[in-house]
Amino acid sequence: MATLADLQQRRDALFKALTDGIRSFRDQNGEEVAFSSGSEMRAALAALDREIANLSGGRPPSTIIFRTSKGL
């Protein structure tokens, strides 16, 4: 499992490649990653954003339980 810092580094590298118009780059593991389109890169960026939000606790609760009383 990747740490939050690792995911943020990957996101930064992917975002830089997307804004520079680069379709392929070498990641921190030394692997060559090639994307066929900008939309594929944006989808990978969105997936990284979701994973970062999950690890940082930014995800809203999926279930809310109300505990009420009349104050008696």
Short mmCIF file of N, CA and C in Angstrom, two decimals:
data_model
loop_
_atom_site.label_atom_id
_atom_site.label_comp_id
_atom_site.label_asym_id
_atom_site.label_seq_id
_atom_site.Cartn_x
_atom_site.Cartn_y
_atom_site.Cartn_z
N MET A 1 0.84 -1.18 0.00
CA MET A 1 0.00 0.00 0.00
C MET A 1 0.88 1.24 0.00
N ALA A 2 0.57 2.15 -0.86
CA ALA A 2 1.34 3.38 -0.97
C ALA A 2 0.97 4.35 0.15
N THR A 3 1.95 5.12 0.57
CA THR A 3 1.71 6.11 1.61
C THR A 3 1.11 7.37 0.98
N LEU A 4 0.63 8.24 1.82
CA LEU A 4 0.03 9.49 1.34
C LEU A 4 1.06 10.34 0.59
N ALA A 5 2.28 10.39 1.10
CA ALA A 5 3.34 11.16 0.44
C ALA A 5 3.67 10.58 -0.94
N ASP A 6 3.70 9.25 -1.05
CA ASP A 6 3.96 8.61 -2.35
C ASP A 6 2.87 8.95 -3.36
N LEU A 7 1.62 8.89 -2.92
CA LEU A 7 0.51 9.20 -3.81
C LEU A 7 0.55 10.65 -4.26
N GLN A 8 0.90 11.55 -3.36
CA GLN A 8 0.98 12.96 -3.72
C GLN A 8 2.12 13.21 -4.71
N GLN A 9 3.24 12.50 -4.56
CA GLN A 9 4.34 12.64 -5.53
C GLN A 9 3.91 12.12 -6.90
N ARG A 10 3.21 10.98 -6.91
CA ARG A 10 2.71 10.45 -8.19
C ARG A 10 1.74 11.42 -8.84
N ARG A 11 0.85 12.01 -8.03
CA ARG A 11 -0.13 12.94 -8.56
C ARG A 11 0.57 14.18 -9.14
N ASP A 12 1.56 14.69 -8.44
CA ASP A 12 2.29 15.86 -8.92
C ASP A 12 3.00 15.57 -10.24
N ALA A 13 3.63 14.40 -10.34
CA ALA A 13 4.32 14.02 -11.57
C ALA A 13 3.34 13.85 -12.73
N LEU A 14 2.19 13.23 -12.45
CA LEU A 14 1.19 13.03 -13.49
C LEU A 14 0.59 14.36 -13.92
N PHE A 15 0.32 15.25 -12.98
CA PHE A 15 -0.24 16.56 -13.31
C PHE A 15 0.74 17.37 -14.15
N LYS A 16 2.02 17.32 -13.80
CA LYS A 16 3.04 18.04 -14.57
C LYS A 16 3.11 17.50 -15.99
N ALA A 17 3.06 16.17 -16.13
CA ALA A 17 3.09 15.57 -17.46
C ALA A 17 1.86 15.97 -18.26
N LEU A 18 0.71 16.02 -17.61
CA LEU A 18 -0.53 16.40 -18.29
C LEU A 18 -0.47 17.84 -18.76
N THR A 19 -0.01 18.74 -17.90
CA THR A 19 0.04 20.15 -18.28
C THR A 19 1.13 20.44 -19.31
N ASP A 20 2.19 19.65 -19.32
CA ASP A 20 3.26 19.83 -20.30
C ASP A 20 2.95 19.15 -21.63
N GLY A 21 1.87 18.37 -21.68
CA GLY A 21 1.49 17.68 -22.91
C GLY A 21 2.28 16.41 -23.16
N ILE A 22 2.92 15.88 -22.14
CA ILE A 22 3.71 14.66 -22.27
C ILE A 22 2.80 13.46 -22.07
N ARG A 23 2.83 12.50 -23.00
CA ARG A 23 1.96 11.33 -22.92
C ARG A 23 2.61 10.15 -22.20
N SER A 24 3.93 10.18 -22.04
CA SER A 24 4.60 9.09 -21.34
C SER A 24 5.69 9.67 -20.45
N PHE A 25 5.90 9.01 -19.33
CA PHE A 25 6.94 9.44 -18.41
C PHE A 25 7.39 8.26 -17.57
N ARG A 26 8.51 8.41 -16.91
CA ARG A 26 9.06 7.36 -16.06
C ARG A 26 8.67 7.69 -14.62
N ASP A 27 8.01 6.72 -13.94
CA ASP A 27 7.57 6.97 -12.57
C ASP A 27 8.70 6.74 -11.59
N GLN A 28 8.40 6.89 -10.29
CA GLN A 28 9.44 6.79 -9.26
C GLN A 28 10.02 5.39 -9.13
N ASN A 29 9.32 4.37 -9.63
CA ASN A 29 9.83 3.00 -9.59
C ASN A 29 10.71 2.69 -10.80
N GLY A 30 10.80 3.63 -11.72
CA GLY A 30 11.59 3.42 -12.92
C GLY A 30 10.81 2.80 -14.06
N GLU A 31 9.49 2.64 -13.88
CA GLU A 31 8.66 2.06 -14.93
C GLU A 31 8.21 3.15 -15.90
N GLU A 32 8.16 2.80 -17.16
CA GLU A 32 7.69 3.72 -18.19
C GLU A 32 6.17 3.61 -18.26
N VAL A 33 5.49 4.74 -18.09
CA VAL A 33 4.03 4.79 -18.13
C VAL A 33 3.63 5.61 -19.35
N ALA A 34 2.82 5.03 -20.23
CA ALA A 34 2.38 5.72 -21.44
C ALA A 34 0.86 5.76 -21.46
N PHE A 35 0.31 6.94 -21.76
CA PHE A 35 -1.13 7.13 -21.85
C PHE A 35 -1.50 7.40 -23.29
N SER A 36 -2.65 6.87 -23.72
CA SER A 36 -3.04 7.03 -25.11
C SER A 36 -3.72 8.37 -25.38
N SER A 37 -4.29 8.99 -24.33
CA SER A 37 -4.97 10.26 -24.54
C SER A 37 -4.94 11.10 -23.27
N GLY A 38 -5.28 12.36 -23.44
CA GLY A 38 -5.36 13.25 -22.29
C GLY A 38 -6.48 12.86 -21.34
N SER A 39 -7.57 12.33 -21.90
CA SER A 39 -8.69 11.92 -21.04
C SER A 39 -8.30 10.73 -20.17
N GLU A 40 -7.46 9.85 -20.69
CA GLU A 40 -6.97 8.72 -19.89
C GLU A 40 -6.08 9.22 -18.74
N MET A 41 -5.29 10.25 -19.02
CA MET A 41 -4.45 10.84 -17.97
C MET A 41 -5.31 11.52 -16.91
N ARG A 42 -6.37 12.23 -17.35
CA ARG A 42 -7.25 12.88 -16.39
C ARG A 42 -7.99 11.86 -15.53
N ALA A 43 -8.35 10.71 -16.10
CA ALA A 43 -9.00 9.65 -15.33
C ALA A 43 -8.04 9.09 -14.28
N ALA A 44 -6.78 8.91 -14.65
CA ALA A 44 -5.78 8.43 -13.69
C ALA A 44 -5.55 9.46 -12.59
N LEU A 45 -5.58 10.73 -12.96
CA LEU A 45 -5.42 11.81 -11.98
C LEU A 45 -6.59 11.83 -11.01
N ALA A 46 -7.80 11.63 -11.52
CA ALA A 46 -8.99 11.59 -10.66
C ALA A 46 -8.94 10.39 -9.71
N ALA A 47 -8.45 9.25 -10.20
CA ALA A 47 -8.32 8.07 -9.35
C ALA A 47 -7.31 8.32 -8.23
N LEU A 48 -6.21 8.98 -8.55
CA LEU A 48 -5.23 9.33 -7.51
C LEU A 48 -5.82 10.31 -6.50
N ASP A 49 -6.60 11.27 -6.98
CA ASP A 49 -7.23 12.23 -6.08
C ASP A 49 -8.18 11.52 -5.11
N ARG A 50 -8.95 10.55 -5.61
CA ARG A 50 -9.86 9.80 -4.74
C ARG A 50 -9.10 9.00 -3.70
N GLU A 51 -8.01 8.37 -4.11
CA GLU A 51 -7.21 7.58 -3.18
C GLU A 51 -6.55 8.46 -2.12
N ILE A 52 -6.08 9.63 -2.53
CA ILE A 52 -5.49 10.57 -1.58
C ILE A 52 -6.56 11.04 -0.58
N ALA A 53 -7.76 11.33 -1.07
CA ALA A 53 -8.84 11.76 -0.19
C ALA A 53 -9.21 10.66 0.81
N ASN A 54 -9.21 9.41 0.35
CA ASN A 54 -9.53 8.30 1.25
C ASN A 54 -8.48 8.16 2.34
N LEU A 55 -7.20 8.29 1.99
CA LEU A 55 -6.14 8.15 2.98
C LEU A 55 -6.06 9.33 3.94
N SER A 56 -6.43 10.51 3.47
CA SER A 56 -6.32 11.68 4.33
C SER A 56 -7.58 11.92 5.15
N GLY A 57 -8.57 11.06 5.01
CA GLY A 57 -9.80 11.20 5.79
C GLY A 57 -10.74 12.24 5.23
N GLY A 58 -10.57 12.62 3.98
CA GLY A 58 -11.41 13.64 3.37
C GLY A 58 -12.72 13.11 2.84
N ARG A 59 -12.96 11.84 2.97
CA ARG A 59 -14.18 11.26 2.44
C ARG A 59 -15.31 11.44 3.46
N PRO A 60 -16.47 11.90 3.01
CA PRO A 60 -17.58 12.07 3.95
C PRO A 60 -18.12 10.71 4.41
N PRO A 61 -18.72 10.66 5.57
CA PRO A 61 -19.25 9.39 6.05
C PRO A 61 -20.37 8.89 5.15
N SER A 62 -20.45 7.59 4.97
CA SER A 62 -21.48 7.03 4.11
C SER A 62 -22.78 6.76 4.87
N THR A 63 -22.72 6.71 6.20
CA THR A 63 -23.90 6.47 7.02
C THR A 63 -23.91 7.48 8.17
N ILE A 64 -25.04 8.12 8.35
CA ILE A 64 -25.20 9.06 9.45
C ILE A 64 -26.29 8.52 10.36
N ILE A 65 -25.99 8.41 11.65
CA ILE A 65 -26.95 7.89 12.62
C ILE A 65 -27.34 9.02 13.56
N PHE A 66 -28.64 9.26 13.66
CA PHE A 66 -29.14 10.28 14.57
C PHE A 66 -29.54 9.62 15.88
N ARG A 67 -29.11 10.18 16.99
CA ARG A 67 -29.52 9.72 18.31
C ARG A 67 -30.24 10.89 18.97
N THR A 68 -31.54 10.75 19.10
CA THR A 68 -32.33 11.84 19.65
C THR A 68 -32.97 11.42 20.96
N SER A 69 -33.30 12.40 21.76
CA SER A 69 -34.04 12.16 23.00
C SER A 69 -34.84 13.41 23.32
N LYS A 70 -35.77 13.26 24.24
CA LYS A 70 -36.59 14.40 24.65
C LYS A 70 -35.92 15.17 25.77
N GLY A 71 -34.75 14.75 26.18
CA GLY A 71 -34.03 15.45 27.22
C GLY A 71 -34.53 15.15 28.62
N LEU A 72 -35.24 14.05 28.78
CA LEU A 72 -35.77 13.69 30.10
C LEU A 72 -34.83 12.81 30.86
#
